[in-house]
Coordinates of C-alpha atoms in Angstrom, one line a residue:
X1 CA 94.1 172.4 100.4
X2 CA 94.5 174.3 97.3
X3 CA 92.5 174.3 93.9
X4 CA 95.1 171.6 92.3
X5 CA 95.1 169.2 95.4
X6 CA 93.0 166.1 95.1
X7 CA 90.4 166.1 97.5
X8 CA 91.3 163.6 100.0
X9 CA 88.1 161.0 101.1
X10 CA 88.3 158.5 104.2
X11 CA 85.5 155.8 103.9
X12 CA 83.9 155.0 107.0
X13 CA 81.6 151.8 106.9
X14 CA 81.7 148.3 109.1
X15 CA 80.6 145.9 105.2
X16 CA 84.1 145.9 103.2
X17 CA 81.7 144.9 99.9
X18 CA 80.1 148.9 100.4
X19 CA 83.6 150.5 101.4
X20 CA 85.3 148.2 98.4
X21 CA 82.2 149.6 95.8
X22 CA 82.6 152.8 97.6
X23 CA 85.9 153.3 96.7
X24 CA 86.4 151.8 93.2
X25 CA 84.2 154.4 92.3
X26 CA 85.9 157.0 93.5
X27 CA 89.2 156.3 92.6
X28 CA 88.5 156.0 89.0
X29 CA 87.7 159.7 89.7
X30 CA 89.4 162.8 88.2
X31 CA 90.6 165.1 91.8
X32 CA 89.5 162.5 94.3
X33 CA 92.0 160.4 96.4
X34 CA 91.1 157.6 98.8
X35 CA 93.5 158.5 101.9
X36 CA 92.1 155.7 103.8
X37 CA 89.2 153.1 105.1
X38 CA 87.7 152.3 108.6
X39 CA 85.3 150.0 110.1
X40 CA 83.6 151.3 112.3
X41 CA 83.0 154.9 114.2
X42 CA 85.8 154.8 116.1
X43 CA 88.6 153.5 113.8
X44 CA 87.5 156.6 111.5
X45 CA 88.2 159.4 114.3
X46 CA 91.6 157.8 114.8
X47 CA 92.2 157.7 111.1
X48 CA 90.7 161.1 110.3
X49 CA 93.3 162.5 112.9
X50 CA 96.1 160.4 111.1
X51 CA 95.0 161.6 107.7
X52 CA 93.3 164.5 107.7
X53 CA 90.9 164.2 104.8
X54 CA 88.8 167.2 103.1
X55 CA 85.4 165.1 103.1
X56 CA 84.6 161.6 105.4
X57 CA 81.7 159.3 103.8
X58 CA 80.6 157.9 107.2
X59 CA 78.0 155.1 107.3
X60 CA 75.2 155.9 110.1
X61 CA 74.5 151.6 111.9
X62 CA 77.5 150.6 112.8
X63 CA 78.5 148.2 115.7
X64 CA 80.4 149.8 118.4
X65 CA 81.2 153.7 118.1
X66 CA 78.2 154.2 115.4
X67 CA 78.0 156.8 112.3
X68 CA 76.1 159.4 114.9
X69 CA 78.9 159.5 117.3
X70 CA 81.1 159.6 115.1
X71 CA 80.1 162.4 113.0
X72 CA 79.6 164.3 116.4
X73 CA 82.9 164.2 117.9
X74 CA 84.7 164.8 114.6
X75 CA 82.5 167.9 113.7
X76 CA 83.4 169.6 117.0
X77 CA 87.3 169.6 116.6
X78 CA 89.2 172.6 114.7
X79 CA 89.8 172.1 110.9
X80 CA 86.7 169.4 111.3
X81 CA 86.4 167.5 107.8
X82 CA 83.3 167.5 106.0
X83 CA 81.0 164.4 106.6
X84 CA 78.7 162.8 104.0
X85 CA 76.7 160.5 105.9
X86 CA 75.5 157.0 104.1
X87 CA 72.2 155.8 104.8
X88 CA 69.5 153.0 103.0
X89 CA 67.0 155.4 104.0
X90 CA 65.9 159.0 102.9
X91 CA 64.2 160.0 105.3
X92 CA 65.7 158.6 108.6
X93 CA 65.8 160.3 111.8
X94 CA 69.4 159.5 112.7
X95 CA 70.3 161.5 109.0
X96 CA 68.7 164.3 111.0
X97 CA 70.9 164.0 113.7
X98 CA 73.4 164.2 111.5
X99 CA 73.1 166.9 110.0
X100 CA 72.1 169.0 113.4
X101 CA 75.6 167.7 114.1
X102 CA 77.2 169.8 111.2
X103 CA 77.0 167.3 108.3
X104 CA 76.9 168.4 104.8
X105 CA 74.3 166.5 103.8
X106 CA 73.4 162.4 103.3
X107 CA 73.9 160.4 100.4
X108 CA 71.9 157.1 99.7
X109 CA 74.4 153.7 99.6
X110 CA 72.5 153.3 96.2
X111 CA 73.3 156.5 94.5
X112 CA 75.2 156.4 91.1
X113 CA 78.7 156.5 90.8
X114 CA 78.4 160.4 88.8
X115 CA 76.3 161.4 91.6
X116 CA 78.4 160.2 94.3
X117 CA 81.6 161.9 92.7
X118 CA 79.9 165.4 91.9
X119 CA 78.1 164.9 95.9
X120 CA 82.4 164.6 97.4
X121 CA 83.4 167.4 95.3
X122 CA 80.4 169.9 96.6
X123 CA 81.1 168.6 99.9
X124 CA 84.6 169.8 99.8
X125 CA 84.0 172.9 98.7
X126 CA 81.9 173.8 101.8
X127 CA 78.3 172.9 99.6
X128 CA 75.2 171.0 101.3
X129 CA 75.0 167.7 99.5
X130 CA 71.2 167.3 99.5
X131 CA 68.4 169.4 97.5
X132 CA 65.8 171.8 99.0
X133 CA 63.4 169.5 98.1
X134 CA 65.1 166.1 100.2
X135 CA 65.6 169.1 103.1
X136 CA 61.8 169.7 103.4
X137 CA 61.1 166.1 103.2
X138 CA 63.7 164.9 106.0
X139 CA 62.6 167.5 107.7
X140 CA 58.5 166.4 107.5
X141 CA 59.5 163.0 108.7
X142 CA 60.6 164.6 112.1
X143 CA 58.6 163.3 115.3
X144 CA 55.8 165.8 116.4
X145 CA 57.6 165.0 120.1
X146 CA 58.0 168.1 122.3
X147 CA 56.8 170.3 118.8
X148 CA 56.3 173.4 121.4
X149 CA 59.2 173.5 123.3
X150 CA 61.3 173.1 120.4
X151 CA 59.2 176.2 118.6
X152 CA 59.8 178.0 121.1
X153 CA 63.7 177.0 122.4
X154 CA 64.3 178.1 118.2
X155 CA 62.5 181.4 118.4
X156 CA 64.4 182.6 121.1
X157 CA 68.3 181.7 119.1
X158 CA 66.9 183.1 115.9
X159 CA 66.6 186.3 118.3
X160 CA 70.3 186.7 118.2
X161 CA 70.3 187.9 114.6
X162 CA 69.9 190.9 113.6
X163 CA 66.9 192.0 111.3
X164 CA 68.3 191.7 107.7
X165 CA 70.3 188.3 108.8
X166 CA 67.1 186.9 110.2
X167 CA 65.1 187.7 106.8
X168 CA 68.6 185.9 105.1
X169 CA 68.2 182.8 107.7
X170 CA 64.6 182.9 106.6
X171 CA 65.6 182.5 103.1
X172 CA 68.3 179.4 104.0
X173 CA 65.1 177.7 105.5
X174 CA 63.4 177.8 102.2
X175 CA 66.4 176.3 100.1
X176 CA 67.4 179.5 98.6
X177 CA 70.8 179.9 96.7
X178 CA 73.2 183.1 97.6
X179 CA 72.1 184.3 94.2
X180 CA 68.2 183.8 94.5
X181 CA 68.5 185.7 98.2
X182 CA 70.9 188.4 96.3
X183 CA 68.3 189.5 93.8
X184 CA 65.4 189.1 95.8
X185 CA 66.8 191.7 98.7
X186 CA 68.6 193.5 96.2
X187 CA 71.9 193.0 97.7
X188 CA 75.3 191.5 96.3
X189 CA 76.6 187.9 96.0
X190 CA 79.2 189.3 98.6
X191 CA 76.9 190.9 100.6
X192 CA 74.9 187.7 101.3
X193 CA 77.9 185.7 102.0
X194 CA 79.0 187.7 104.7
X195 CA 75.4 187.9 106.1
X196 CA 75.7 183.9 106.0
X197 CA 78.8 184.1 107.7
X198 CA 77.8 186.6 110.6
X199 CA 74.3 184.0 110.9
X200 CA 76.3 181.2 111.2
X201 CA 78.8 182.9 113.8
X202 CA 76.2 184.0 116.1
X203 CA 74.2 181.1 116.3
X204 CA 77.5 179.1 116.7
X205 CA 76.5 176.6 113.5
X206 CA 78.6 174.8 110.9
X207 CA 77.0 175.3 107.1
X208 CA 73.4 176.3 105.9
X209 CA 72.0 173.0 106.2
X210 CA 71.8 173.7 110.3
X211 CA 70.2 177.0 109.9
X212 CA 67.4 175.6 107.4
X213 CA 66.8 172.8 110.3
X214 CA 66.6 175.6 113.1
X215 CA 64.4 177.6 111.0
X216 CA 61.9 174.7 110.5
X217 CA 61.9 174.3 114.2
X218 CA 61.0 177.7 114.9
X219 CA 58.2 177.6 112.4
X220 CA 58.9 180.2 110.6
X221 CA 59.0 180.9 106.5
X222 CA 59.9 184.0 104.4
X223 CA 57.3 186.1 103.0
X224 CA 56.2 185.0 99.4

């Protein structure tokens, strides 16, 4: 994909009224291309492999192969696409599932059509489509269940990192931008983006959304 190429979006979702909706809006978009539509979890893997789109919209309850499953077996293959996963809820634990699996973020099946476009584009430029703020509040919503070994199961991968990446992983927990971790440590743009890069490698994650999530489980938070 280079800068001029349309970014190409496959629609997964089992009610044609949402995938119809879903992609009248973004065809009237500037960049964006439709490549293709599926019905179910299944049906999108085959047609992801066919199609090879930048960025998959994949609806979470579906009959059969489900959202989840999905998401899951496509994130694990080389040259994975970037999934957006569709939900009526904001703050379901299946969205956190998700995103554990390597999704970019969630997008409600209500949100406008600007937001929708803008959410495909960060998406395919490697950018977490959901704020800080919806982070800490998915997050929040997570079952207290098994709270200790989690804590502890987090600690001890967070271990892998060396000092200065930790602090940076610290900093992804709290929402922080490459910039706002830049000029609080002092350091380059560049010099956080490889930091994020080497955090990423060694704890064998997809995007910065899975490092804030592993932070939270470990408990931890960056000095004020």
């Amino acid at each position: 994909m280079t800068a001029s190429d349309p970014v190409a979006v496959l629609i997964v979702d089992d009610d044609p009224v949402v995938r119809f909706g879903l992609s009248m809006m973004l065809r009237g978009a500037d960049g964006l291309t439709v490549v293709a539509e599926a019905g179910d979890g299944a049906e999108g893997v085959a047609l992801a492999e066919r199609h090879r789109p930048d960025v998959v919209l994949m609806d979470i309850r579906m009959p059969g192969t489900d959202g989840l499953t999905a998401t899951e077996t496509l994130r694990r293959r080389p040259g994975a696409p970037q999934v957006v996963v569709l939900t009526t809820f904001d703050a379901d634990a299946h969205v956190l599932r998700a995103l554990r699996a390597g999704a970019a973020g969630f997008l409600l099946k209500d949100t406008p059509p600007d937001e929708l476009v803008l959410a495909v584009r960060h998406a395919a430029a490697g950018r977490p489509v959901l704020s800080p703020e919806v982070t800490r509040r998915l997050i929040d919503r997570v079952a207290e269940t098994d709270r200790d070994s989690t804590r502890a199961a987090a600690r001890r991968r967070l271990e892998r990192l060396a000092e200065r990446e930790r602090t940076i992983a610290l900093d992804l927990g709290a929402g922080r931008s490459n910039a706002e971790i830049a000029a609080r440590h002092h350091i380059s743009v560049a010099t956080v983006k490889t930091h994020v890069s080497a955090i990423l490698t060694k704890l064998d994650l997809n995007n910065r959304v899975q490092v804030a999530l592993l932070v939270h489980d470990a408990g931890l938070s960056p000095p004020v």
